XYZ file of C-alpha atoms in Angstrom:
716
model
C -134.492 -57.751 -115.754
C -131.904 -55.540 -113.165
C -128.145 -56.395 -113.274
C -126.185 -57.491 -109.515
C -123.274 -55.321 -109.898
C -120.264 -56.872 -108.703
C -117.852 -55.063 -105.764
C -115.616 -53.724 -107.939
C -117.400 -52.483 -111.492
C -119.257 -50.400 -108.300
C -115.760 -49.609 -106.548
C -115.158 -47.439 -110.295
C -117.650 -45.891 -110.650
C -117.194 -44.124 -106.933
C -114.311 -42.990 -108.306
C -114.738 -42.033 -111.517
C -118.647 -39.960 -109.367
C -114.922 -38.430 -107.187
C -113.086 -37.829 -109.886
C -116.137 -35.787 -111.819
C -116.646 -33.931 -107.903
C -112.716 -33.371 -108.373
C -112.558 -32.020 -111.119
C -115.439 -29.681 -110.586
C -113.909 -28.609 -107.347
C -110.358 -27.763 -108.645
C -112.946 -26.246 -112.478
C -114.657 -23.764 -108.757
C -111.705 -22.871 -107.612
C -109.958 -21.257 -110.019
C -112.985 -19.740 -110.969
C -112.817 -15.786 -109.877
C -117.018 -14.900 -108.578
C -117.204 -11.287 -108.366
C -121.350 -12.661 -107.318
C -123.220 -16.184 -106.780
C -126.114 -16.355 -107.621
C -126.891 -12.428 -106.481
C -124.801 -12.239 -103.283
C -121.476 -10.054 -103.946
C -118.482 -12.127 -103.433
C -116.168 -9.395 -104.228
C -114.506 -6.119 -103.134
C -113.539 -3.268 -105.195
C -110.427 -2.019 -103.614
C -109.054 2.139 -105.746
C -105.589 3.575 -103.966
C -106.295 5.762 -100.860
C -104.850 9.148 -103.809
C -107.555 7.996 -106.239
C -107.577 10.399 -109.717
C -111.445 10.979 -110.414
C -110.650 8.995 -113.473
C -110.305 6.320 -111.229
C -113.471 7.123 -108.934
C -114.996 7.033 -111.736
C -113.921 3.359 -113.870
C -114.814 2.374 -110.290
C -118.221 2.874 -110.217
C -118.915 2.601 -113.401
C -117.485 -0.666 -113.050
C -119.528 -0.973 -109.705
C -123.298 0.638 -110.739
C -122.743 -1.835 -114.742
C -122.109 -5.053 -112.224
C -125.682 -4.495 -110.236
C -127.550 -4.042 -113.640
C -126.384 -7.091 -114.446
C -126.686 -8.954 -111.060
C -128.679 -6.718 -109.176
C -125.464 -7.283 -106.154
C -124.017 -3.981 -105.528
C -119.847 -4.962 -104.590
C -118.574 -2.611 -102.262
C -115.752 -0.226 -103.042
C -113.223 0.483 -100.309
C -109.699 2.084 -100.461
C -106.635 0.123 -100.916
C -104.863 2.109 -97.239
C -109.063 0.957 -95.518
C -109.350 -0.204 -91.844
C -112.550 -2.670 -92.944
C -110.348 -4.470 -95.706
C -107.076 -4.669 -93.137
C -109.322 -6.498 -91.031
C -111.601 -8.811 -92.679
C -110.755 -8.284 -96.581
C -107.142 -10.017 -97.942
C -107.499 -12.624 -97.641
C -111.382 -12.201 -100.149
C -111.438 -11.504 -104.068
C -109.959 -8.447 -105.108
C -110.657 -6.156 -108.138
C -107.852 -3.286 -107.755
C -109.129 -0.580 -110.491
C -106.601 1.916 -110.599
C -102.698 1.393 -109.007
C -102.557 1.059 -105.614
C -99.635 -0.596 -103.279
C -101.799 -3.948 -103.967
C -100.944 -4.317 -107.028
C -97.037 -2.507 -106.528
C -96.953 -5.641 -104.484
C -97.734 -7.660 -107.280
C -95.082 -6.503 -109.308
C -97.285 -6.417 -112.668
C -96.755 -3.596 -114.809
C -98.633 -1.336 -115.387
C -98.893 0.337 -118.400
C -97.612 4.247 -116.929
C -95.465 7.814 -118.311
C -96.257 10.525 -120.253
C -93.204 11.414 -122.667
C -93.658 14.597 -125.734
C -94.509 11.803 -128.494
C -97.911 9.594 -126.741
C -96.756 6.485 -126.740
C -97.035 5.427 -123.673
C -101.722 5.155 -122.732
C -102.586 0.804 -122.962
C -103.698 -1.079 -119.958
C -103.474 -3.954 -118.295
C -106.514 -6.728 -117.590
C -105.389 -9.340 -114.914
C -106.885 -12.267 -112.743
C -104.797 -14.736 -111.445
C -106.243 -16.251 -107.352
C -108.442 -14.330 -105.834
C -107.154 -11.266 -106.974
C -108.516 -9.077 -109.982
C -106.369 -5.631 -111.925
C -108.602 -4.067 -113.689
C -105.657 -0.831 -114.086
C -103.714 1.060 -117.181
C -102.348 5.017 -117.685
C -104.361 7.470 -116.937
C -101.363 10.078 -117.073
C -102.199 13.695 -118.949
C -104.881 12.820 -121.286
C -104.835 9.030 -120.995
C -108.089 7.145 -119.757
C -105.947 4.011 -119.246
C -108.807 2.043 -116.496
C -111.567 3.436 -117.081
C -110.540 1.585 -120.798
C -109.351 -1.981 -118.315
C -112.811 -1.718 -116.528
C -114.703 -1.624 -119.924
C -112.717 -3.938 -121.649
C -113.700 -5.994 -118.849
C -117.484 -5.067 -119.331
C -117.286 -6.210 -122.314
C -115.818 -9.700 -121.279
C -118.531 -9.403 -119.620
C -121.929 -8.954 -122.395
C -121.780 -5.487 -121.129
C -122.069 -3.266 -124.615
C -122.362 0.182 -124.802
C -124.444 0.856 -129.370
C -125.040 4.105 -128.889
C -124.931 7.663 -126.747
C -126.973 7.033 -123.939
C -129.246 4.399 -121.721
C -131.141 2.848 -125.126
C -127.920 2.492 -126.873
C -126.659 -0.213 -123.934
C -126.900 -4.166 -123.900
C -126.646 -5.395 -120.183
C -127.751 -9.512 -119.639
C -129.041 -10.092 -116.884
C -126.953 -13.713 -114.438
C -127.297 -13.269 -110.643
C -124.146 -15.074 -111.093
C -120.196 -13.352 -112.233
C -117.558 -15.437 -112.516
C -114.129 -15.028 -114.335
C -110.814 -17.269 -115.376
C -107.330 -17.166 -115.178
C -106.997 -13.122 -117.210
C -103.700 -11.915 -118.824
C -104.991 -8.878 -121.466
C -102.315 -6.242 -121.990
C -103.103 -3.812 -124.548
C -102.065 -0.122 -126.397
C -104.002 1.991 -129.569
C -102.976 1.036 -133.082
C -103.276 4.913 -132.919
C -102.904 7.403 -130.985
C -105.468 9.694 -132.373
C -109.048 8.175 -132.058
C -111.834 11.098 -131.628
C -114.779 12.731 -133.444
C -117.101 16.239 -133.212
C -120.036 17.237 -134.318
C -122.122 20.605 -133.183
C -124.419 18.585 -130.428
C -126.735 20.446 -127.289
C -124.031 20.117 -123.944
C -126.016 17.123 -122.456
C -125.474 14.883 -126.068
C -122.080 15.797 -125.974
C -121.901 14.741 -122.366
C -123.031 11.584 -123.713
C -121.397 11.164 -126.222
C -118.086 11.852 -124.707
C -119.408 8.794 -122.281
C -120.427 6.696 -125.597
C -116.246 7.318 -127.239
C -114.335 6.470 -124.371
C -116.876 2.900 -123.022
C -115.817 2.728 -126.516
C -111.978 3.197 -126.601
C -111.720 5.978 -127.991
C -109.986 9.651 -126.384
C -112.124 12.403 -126.857
C -109.358 14.613 -125.054
C -106.878 14.836 -128.774
C -106.547 18.353 -128.426
C -104.180 17.391 -125.210
C -102.249 14.588 -126.730
C -101.133 17.081 -129.066
C -102.377 19.980 -130.357
C -104.932 20.640 -133.477
C -104.805 23.216 -135.251
C -108.099 25.512 -136.149
C -108.060 27.156 -138.858
C -106.667 30.843 -138.096
C -105.135 30.365 -135.549
C -102.324 32.380 -137.104
C -103.994 34.480 -135.630
C -103.351 34.486 -132.216
C -99.811 34.982 -132.447
C -99.485 37.543 -135.012
C -103.573 40.299 -134.793
C -103.872 42.164 -136.345
C -104.742 45.326 -133.128
C -101.413 44.226 -132.419
C -99.227 44.542 -135.454
C -101.192 44.962 -138.424
C -100.628 49.515 -138.145
C -96.722 49.012 -137.858
C -95.977 46.087 -139.318
C -98.230 44.999 -142.424
C -95.106 43.238 -144.247
C -95.582 41.343 -141.729
C -99.024 39.624 -143.126
C -99.799 37.956 -146.872
C -99.741 40.829 -149.442
C -103.399 40.161 -150.863
C -103.807 39.810 -155.082
C -105.018 43.387 -154.988
C -102.438 44.680 -153.396
C -103.709 44.595 -148.845
C -102.480 42.585 -146.080
C -104.554 38.348 -144.950
C -104.289 39.090 -141.383
C -104.861 35.440 -141.974
C -102.220 34.339 -143.223
C -97.961 35.308 -142.869
C -96.438 36.840 -145.253
C -94.006 33.370 -144.858
C -90.199 34.699 -146.921
C -90.314 37.452 -144.382
C -87.889 36.414 -141.898
C -88.996 38.124 -138.867
C -92.168 36.867 -138.657
C -90.668 33.908 -138.393
C -89.100 34.874 -135.053
C -92.109 36.595 -133.885
C -93.457 33.367 -134.659
C -91.228 31.456 -132.590
C -91.276 34.382 -129.109
C -94.441 34.020 -129.290
C -95.013 29.976 -129.266
C -92.233 30.044 -126.415
C -94.613 32.378 -124.280
C -96.975 29.890 -124.556
C -94.570 27.593 -124.161
C -93.364 29.242 -120.733
C -97.298 29.341 -119.561
C -98.067 26.188 -120.259
C -95.438 24.070 -118.561
C -96.677 20.789 -119.244
C -97.470 21.719 -123.189
C -96.008 19.112 -125.506
C -96.830 20.493 -128.575
C -98.555 23.647 -130.363
C -99.920 24.956 -133.320
C -101.536 26.801 -136.229
C -102.777 26.516 -139.485
C -104.105 29.782 -142.002
C -107.778 31.362 -142.146
C -109.677 28.817 -144.140
C -109.784 28.706 -147.550
C -107.202 29.278 -150.076
C -105.355 31.332 -148.565
C -102.389 31.976 -151.513
C -99.672 34.787 -150.265
C -97.771 37.442 -152.722
C -95.733 38.768 -152.014
C -92.848 37.832 -154.752
C -90.209 36.854 -153.006
C -93.387 33.840 -151.596
C -94.336 32.928 -154.240
C -91.286 31.736 -155.965
C -90.861 29.391 -152.605
C -93.736 26.989 -154.226
C -93.179 24.696 -157.902
C -96.352 26.407 -159.221
C -98.576 22.525 -158.724
C -102.166 22.694 -158.581
C -104.839 20.980 -156.062
C -106.822 18.460 -156.578
C -109.918 19.558 -158.557
C -109.169 22.411 -159.776
C -107.702 24.035 -162.552
C -104.472 23.702 -163.883
C -102.743 27.704 -163.825
C -105.515 29.350 -161.671
C -104.214 31.406 -158.921
C -107.025 29.971 -156.519
C -105.758 26.319 -157.726
C -102.338 26.421 -156.588
C -100.287 24.483 -154.190
C -97.950 26.176 -151.585
C -97.438 23.956 -149.651
C -93.476 24.475 -150.210
C -94.105 27.686 -149.246
C -96.469 26.577 -146.076
C -93.752 24.180 -145.004
C -91.266 26.036 -145.387
C -91.985 28.483 -143.148
C -92.994 26.212 -140.397
C -89.623 24.214 -141.237
C -87.895 28.102 -139.731
C -90.392 28.663 -137.119
C -89.656 25.218 -135.393
C -86.287 24.920 -135.251
C -86.133 28.137 -133.325
C -88.300 27.876 -130.999
C -85.977 23.975 -130.535
C -83.664 26.062 -129.380
C -85.349 26.571 -126.399
C -87.661 23.634 -126.887
C -86.323 21.265 -127.638
C -89.424 18.550 -127.420
C -91.997 19.900 -128.674
C -93.888 19.625 -131.200
C -95.696 21.468 -133.525
C -98.252 20.883 -135.716
C -100.425 22.742 -138.642
C -102.911 21.282 -141.968
C -102.162 19.738 -144.944
C -105.618 21.091 -145.965
C -106.975 23.528 -148.747
C -104.873 24.442 -151.332
C -101.714 22.691 -148.939
C -103.190 19.058 -149.262
C -101.059 18.392 -151.711
C -97.010 16.634 -150.208
C -94.462 19.832 -150.668
C -91.680 18.752 -152.998
C -88.647 19.453 -152.134
C -88.881 20.157 -148.568
C -87.651 17.830 -146.029
C -89.671 17.828 -142.653
C -88.332 18.940 -139.252
C -89.204 14.599 -137.241
C -91.207 16.753 -134.484
C -93.862 18.068 -136.787
C -97.011 17.005 -136.968
C -99.454 16.823 -139.710
C -103.535 17.616 -139.780
C -104.766 16.379 -143.630
C -108.028 17.116 -144.860
C -109.341 16.527 -147.658
C -112.476 17.932 -147.987
C -113.216 16.771 -151.550
C -112.596 13.756 -151.745
C -115.315 10.809 -151.977
C -116.385 8.796 -148.654
C -118.643 6.154 -150.247
C -115.698 3.845 -151.592
C -112.088 1.829 -150.083
C -109.145 2.579 -151.373
C -107.847 0.246 -153.361
C -110.619 0.035 -155.978
C -111.956 1.149 -158.723
C -111.724 4.888 -157.890
C -109.559 7.701 -158.058
C -110.489 10.343 -155.637
C -109.711 7.834 -152.881
C -106.422 5.911 -154.633
C -104.987 9.793 -154.963
C -106.246 10.429 -151.302
C -104.004 7.478 -150.401
C -101.066 8.494 -152.495
C -101.664 11.769 -150.639
C -101.465 9.809 -147.225
C -98.586 8.085 -147.667
C -96.268 10.282 -149.073
C -97.232 12.137 -146.100
C -96.445 9.793 -143.694
C -92.857 9.636 -145.827
C -92.689 13.445 -144.872
C -93.244 13.136 -141.256
C -93.647 10.002 -138.313
C -96.685 12.505 -136.779
C -99.191 12.339 -139.151
C -103.499 12.031 -138.376
C -106.315 12.343 -141.273
C -109.274 14.627 -140.014
C -111.296 12.623 -141.586
C -115.306 13.979 -142.838
C -117.140 11.428 -140.820
C -120.450 12.160 -142.468
C -121.078 9.940 -145.182
C -122.073 13.445 -147.217
C -120.847 17.125 -146.518
C -124.411 17.790 -148.080
C -126.991 15.595 -147.127
C -130.366 14.420 -146.824
C -129.821 12.249 -143.725
C -130.483 8.622 -145.900
C -127.929 5.487 -144.384
C -124.935 5.151 -145.853
C -123.228 2.001 -143.814
C -119.850 1.855 -144.594
C -118.537 -0.997 -142.047
C -117.278 -3.158 -145.666
C -115.291 0.527 -146.462
C -114.044 0.447 -142.722
C -113.332 -3.341 -141.962
C -110.808 -3.058 -145.490
C -109.631 1.614 -144.532
C -108.111 1.733 -141.066
C -105.490 -0.824 -140.945
C -104.523 0.334 -144.699
C -104.503 3.976 -142.747
C -102.407 2.116 -140.117
C -99.667 0.718 -142.443
C -99.269 3.309 -144.707
C -97.792 4.883 -141.197
C -101.261 7.438 -139.983
C -100.955 8.549 -135.694
C -104.971 8.343 -135.881
C -108.350 10.680 -136.239
C -110.123 13.567 -134.906
C -112.874 13.549 -137.383
C -115.566 16.087 -137.936
C -119.041 14.198 -138.281
C -122.761 15.209 -137.345
C -124.821 13.096 -134.848
C -126.733 11.371 -136.973
C -126.121 7.861 -136.042
C -129.320 6.882 -138.717
C -126.387 7.590 -141.474
C -124.250 6.388 -140.391
C -125.521 3.028 -138.486
C -124.679 2.792 -135.884
C -122.364 -0.609 -136.702
C -120.888 1.511 -138.643
C -119.608 4.458 -134.929
C -119.450 1.328 -132.886
C -116.682 -1.124 -135.423
C -115.148 2.396 -136.550
C -114.025 3.165 -132.980
C -112.314 -0.350 -132.237
C -111.109 -1.280 -135.863
C -109.201 2.703 -133.875
C -108.201 0.650 -131.061
C -107.451 -2.238 -132.347
C -106.404 -2.584 -135.493
C -105.881 -6.526 -135.467
C -109.386 -7.148 -133.912
C -112.388 -9.854 -136.540
C -114.267 -7.557 -137.050
C -117.164 -10.151 -138.446
C -117.224 -11.589 -134.910
C -117.640 -7.681 -133.335
C -120.383 -7.257 -135.677
C -122.022 -10.576 -135.789
C -122.325 -9.808 -132.287
C -123.012 -5.774 -132.538
C -126.462 -8.153 -134.748
C -127.771 -10.460 -132.726
C -127.627 -9.010 -129.468
C -129.492 -5.077 -130.813
C -131.843 -7.071 -133.163
C -132.121 -10.171 -131.296
C -134.642 -12.434 -134.027
C -133.997 -9.969 -136.806
C -130.167 -10.259 -137.020
C -130.036 -11.712 -140.145
C -132.014 -10.035 -142.588
C -130.702 -6.893 -140.743
C -126.865 -7.588 -141.727
C -128.822 -8.264 -145.157
C -130.161 -5.655 -144.905
C -126.593 -3.233 -144.460
C -125.153 -5.748 -146.579
C -126.587 -4.804 -149.183
C -126.871 -1.146 -149.240
C -122.897 -1.476 -148.413
C -122.415 -3.090 -151.925
C -124.594 -1.107 -153.956
C -122.420 1.824 -153.073
C -118.981 -0.031 -153.494
C -120.944 -1.533 -157.244
C -122.062 2.538 -158.126
C -119.825 4.894 -160.703
C -120.268 7.717 -158.852
C -118.486 9.481 -156.475
C -118.388 12.394 -154.403
C -119.768 14.675 -150.797
C -122.609 15.967 -151.628
C -126.000 13.785 -152.091
C -126.725 14.751 -155.752
C -124.739 11.724 -157.012
C -127.698 9.635 -154.412
C -130.294 8.989 -156.454
C -128.050 6.510 -158.734
C -126.830 4.760 -155.999
C -129.964 3.873 -154.548
C -132.032 2.831 -157.641
C -135.634 0.780 -157.878
C -134.252 -2.996 -157.992
C -131.731 -1.974 -154.440
C -134.916 -0.257 -152.853
C -137.257 -4.223 -153.703
C -133.966 -6.120 -152.067
C -134.165 -2.950 -148.996
C -138.140 -3.406 -148.606
C -137.424 -7.649 -148.642
C -135.435 -7.730 -145.684
C -136.675 -4.928 -143.299
C -140.056 -6.787 -143.853
C -138.990 -9.812 -143.166
C -137.297 -8.114 -139.293
C -140.610 -7.104 -139.130
C -142.003 -10.140 -139.657
C -138.612 -11.692 -137.338
C -140.659 -9.277 -134.415
C -144.263 -10.758 -134.270
C -143.629 -13.075 -130.990
C -141.624 -9.923 -129.051
C -143.328 -7.611 -126.519
C -144.465 -4.211 -128.160
C -142.662 -2.115 -126.382
C -139.075 -5.254 -126.452
C -136.053 -3.503 -127.250
C -135.164 -5.613 -130.533
C -138.876 -4.445 -131.168
C -137.743 -1.057 -130.650
C -134.464 -0.378 -133.680
C -136.317 -3.244 -135.768
C -139.081 -0.316 -135.780
C -136.542 2.334 -135.573
C -134.742 0.949 -138.662
C -137.647 0.652 -140.725
C -139.169 4.514 -140.055
C -134.809 5.095 -141.688
C -136.425 2.405 -144.698
C -139.331 5.463 -145.073
C -137.446 7.814 -144.149
C -135.326 6.941 -147.533
C -138.640 5.877 -149.217
C -139.755 9.205 -148.906
C -136.001 10.645 -150.754
C -136.159 8.014 -153.364
C -139.957 9.088 -154.238
C -139.210 13.188 -153.864
C -136.583 12.632 -155.925
C -137.927 11.067 -158.606
C -141.055 13.596 -158.316
C -137.793 16.450 -158.761
C -136.954 15.695 -161.592
C -140.195 14.171 -163.489
C -141.307 18.124 -162.888
C -143.737 16.765 -159.910
C -142.764 19.484 -157.781
C -145.536 19.554 -155.881
C -145.224 15.610 -155.324
C -141.204 16.663 -154.632
C -142.838 19.569 -150.948
C -144.888 16.196 -149.886
C -142.626 13.906 -149.910
C -140.042 16.287 -147.993
C -142.929 16.822 -145.408
C -142.824 12.916 -144.954
C -139.286 12.881 -144.078
C -139.556 16.062 -141.770
C -141.975 14.323 -139.912
C -140.590 10.840 -139.595
C -137.832 12.480 -137.824
C -139.753 13.361 -135.657
C -140.394 10.429 -135.023
C -137.184 8.509 -135.105
C -136.240 11.623 -132.353
C -138.370 10.583 -130.477
C -137.021 6.682 -129.754
C -133.398 8.291 -129.313
C -132.218 11.626 -129.983
C -129.009 10.346 -131.232
C -131.449 8.828 -135.120
C -131.817 12.092 -136.457
C -129.984 15.893 -134.737
C -131.317 18.782 -133.381
C -130.040 21.979 -134.973
C -128.238 24.162 -132.952
C -131.263 26.671 -131.555
C -130.687 24.254 -128.210
C -128.895 27.271 -127.568
C -132.496 29.606 -127.929
C -133.783 26.821 -124.958
C -135.048 25.448 -127.783
C -135.116 22.014 -130.009
C -135.893 21.758 -133.629
C -134.863 18.140 -134.989
C -137.375 18.909 -138.959
C -133.871 19.645 -140.776
C -130.666 18.420 -138.713
C -128.447 20.081 -140.985
C -126.473 22.955 -141.933
C -127.108 23.422 -145.521
C -129.676 22.390 -148.196
C -131.372 20.859 -146.005
C -135.181 19.130 -146.224
C -136.755 21.841 -144.910
C -135.604 23.832 -147.352
C -135.115 21.943 -150.314
C -139.267 21.513 -149.068
C -139.680 25.943 -149.867
C -137.535 25.049 -152.816
C -139.959 22.768 -153.898
C -143.045 24.311 -152.830
C -141.595 27.657 -154.707
C -141.233 25.373 -158.457
C -144.278 24.442 -157.836
C -145.757 27.957 -156.743
C -144.665 28.650 -160.579
C -145.975 26.026 -161.585
C -149.682 26.133 -161.309
C -150.206 29.854 -161.658
C -149.591 30.803 -158.103
C -146.733 32.766 -158.831
C -145.923 31.800 -161.987
C -147.598 29.819 -165.678
C -145.407 26.887 -167.036
C -144.799 27.059 -170.989
C -142.909 24.249 -171.569
C -141.179 21.343 -169.720
C -137.815 20.051 -170.798
C -137.685 16.373 -172.047
C -135.130 14.025 -169.776
C -133.581 13.027 -172.887
C -131.098 14.678 -174.950
C -128.358 14.250 -177.611
C -124.863 14.978 -175.902
C -121.618 14.763 -178.052
C -117.962 15.544 -176.864
C -116.037 18.094 -177.604
C -112.142 17.012 -176.653
C -110.996 20.241 -179.152
C -112.931 22.233 -178.920
C -114.384 22.347 -182.148
C -118.463 22.372 -181.834
C -118.766 26.013 -181.813
C -116.642 26.220 -185.476
C -118.641 23.301 -187.110
C -121.948 25.055 -186.023
C -122.678 21.765 -184.059
C -125.074 24.536 -181.982
C -127.853 25.707 -185.272
C -131.175 23.817 -184.878
C -130.495 22.635 -187.819
C -126.538 20.931 -188.067
C -125.706 17.682 -188.291
C -126.018 15.317 -186.144
C -123.905 12.180 -186.636
C -122.196 11.123 -183.719
C -124.554 12.159 -181.695
C -126.019 10.095 -178.976
C -128.889 10.087 -176.231
C -128.495 10.647 -172.575
C -130.522 10.774 -169.603
C -130.599 15.123 -169.016
C -132.161 14.049 -165.391
C -128.319 11.699 -164.281
C -125.212 12.938 -164.568
C -123.678 12.042 -168.371
C -120.426 10.639 -166.489
C -122.138 8.000 -165.415
C -123.664 7.451 -168.860
C -120.450 6.503 -170.385
C -117.889 9.500 -169.686
C -116.022 8.060 -167.169
C -112.671 4.979 -167.373
C -111.778 2.813 -165.378
C -110.248 5.009 -162.028
C -113.949 6.731 -162.541
C -112.458 9.909 -163.954
C -115.335 12.166 -165.313
C -114.248 13.147 -169.440
C -113.213 17.381 -168.429
C -113.476 19.039 -171.777
C -115.836 20.985 -173.613
C -119.692 19.109 -174.117
C -122.809 20.107 -175.717
C -126.621 19.151 -174.650
C -128.863 19.804 -177.658
C -132.734 19.322 -176.898
C -136.233 19.589 -178.928
C -138.417 21.665 -177.137
C -142.402 21.808 -178.455
C -144.844 25.132 -176.941
């Protein structure tokens, strides 16, 4: 039955419709349209004097707007007659500073001082103006960052280098509301480097910029390379007439890679030659130098008395190679900068806190223009600060002390998870969420990390999160990670996130510490591998409705290969521990085969060797020391020695032995080495696992460090 509307009811309905249309029109009017239904609605404007960085930013914006919408928007200069005649009333995207941004009176980050604290960008949208601009002076990339952040707002992501790593949403209409976003970085230094082919290096640098890192870090502050003291006092120039300029070795010879730290004349030469460099490089804000790599020591008597006899971590107290020379070294650097400042008072001098200089000097007050690149090569890379792991906590204490001595400390991290590695997965997103904000709180100014070009090992999410946290330690890390998993794995987002979180939880719970993968077989336990298998299987099942070559399916396939590579690694080690070296060889070869498949999906999953300089690529090993190819050859050698090809197996030792600690070193006196000695107080432990994870370490992870005995029986 129809209900007849009264006139007043009809008027109410018409009024509501009118209000709805009015509000909708206001909302539409408040939107800044870039593209509407595939038709460009805005113009990109750059200054007629735009820098290469600004031009690059404008072209990047144009390219990705087209990738999203298929509409190519125009780029014009601010003095273009086309703009003056027709475009000033249109929607304008002002990329970089120009006469048009000047008229708006916006405070766009600018300036370049020796302290390098002016980096930043502005995104401002109101009315028919969208401003994407920042500080582009010197090493800064502010306008590029503004464009990349704006593209992030539109949904663009760069998860890995190259086209493979891009996520691009599709939309025929692109519009934004009012925006006012002003950003400056949490850290001044935000860079990592690796050995890669020139083409890959270009793509890595582009990825770094897209994710707010600064690959021009050496232009922010000069980096103290190992052996750079040789550039200041080259032996070819000074050694013959002035051998006393160089450190005295213990055998009486001179070390061309370390200056005499107590000779005043050497300070003068350093200052004079640094002055010459600064005179010929008027834009330089800093200079840097460091001794040769290793444990250099100046045995000149006057230099030795400057040290306090402290021992660096991991070194035996009283050993000459382990003695810290931080006091002598930084006393010398202090004297050099004091002389340099007579002519160049604003210049910073950087050196490294590395090797036998990692301990902060005691009793030496550093000039506030001395900077330190701190590098703890000995430290565990898997665990976070503020947990029960002595290596990371010791490193944290040193960082805090360095930051009290100098306001200019950055870390040189070894940003491959293992210094010696089989390139197995070790995701670190949980650790980054804890560590990076702490390092900001302690006063670090940033990072230059020595990395490996291997996303299969580091995890895509880890590199991505690390870059964004270095720009902004206050970001919502979990939201960023949720976005990553959803955009990268699609329907398989949940099991892939569970895979990573489960692996990271196992790493954190593991009592092993170190930076060589000999500890990893005790992280990748059978229980862990079973859990990971469940998540990988579920992720594959979630791809059942995806086309064969769809991105989500390819991404999950790559993760499955990474898991299969890990599984082969675990089986290789199990075979090695069992003495089955023939099986270990087979599993090593399986790993190498999987690496080729991963490399074919993306060359950034697995690194090639540096043979690209000879025109060839070899991705069978991917690491400089004790890689899988080297292990395969070694296991084959052992297999041949066991099966009669080059030797004959006499007996295979058992995998368990009697074990006893000897803190007072009295075992020899009591004949513990004799076959029939008393076994009371001895325990059984596995010979295929480190003794310390079998009950011989304290709650902080410190292992027992005294004399210890193994006793085992071998039956012929």
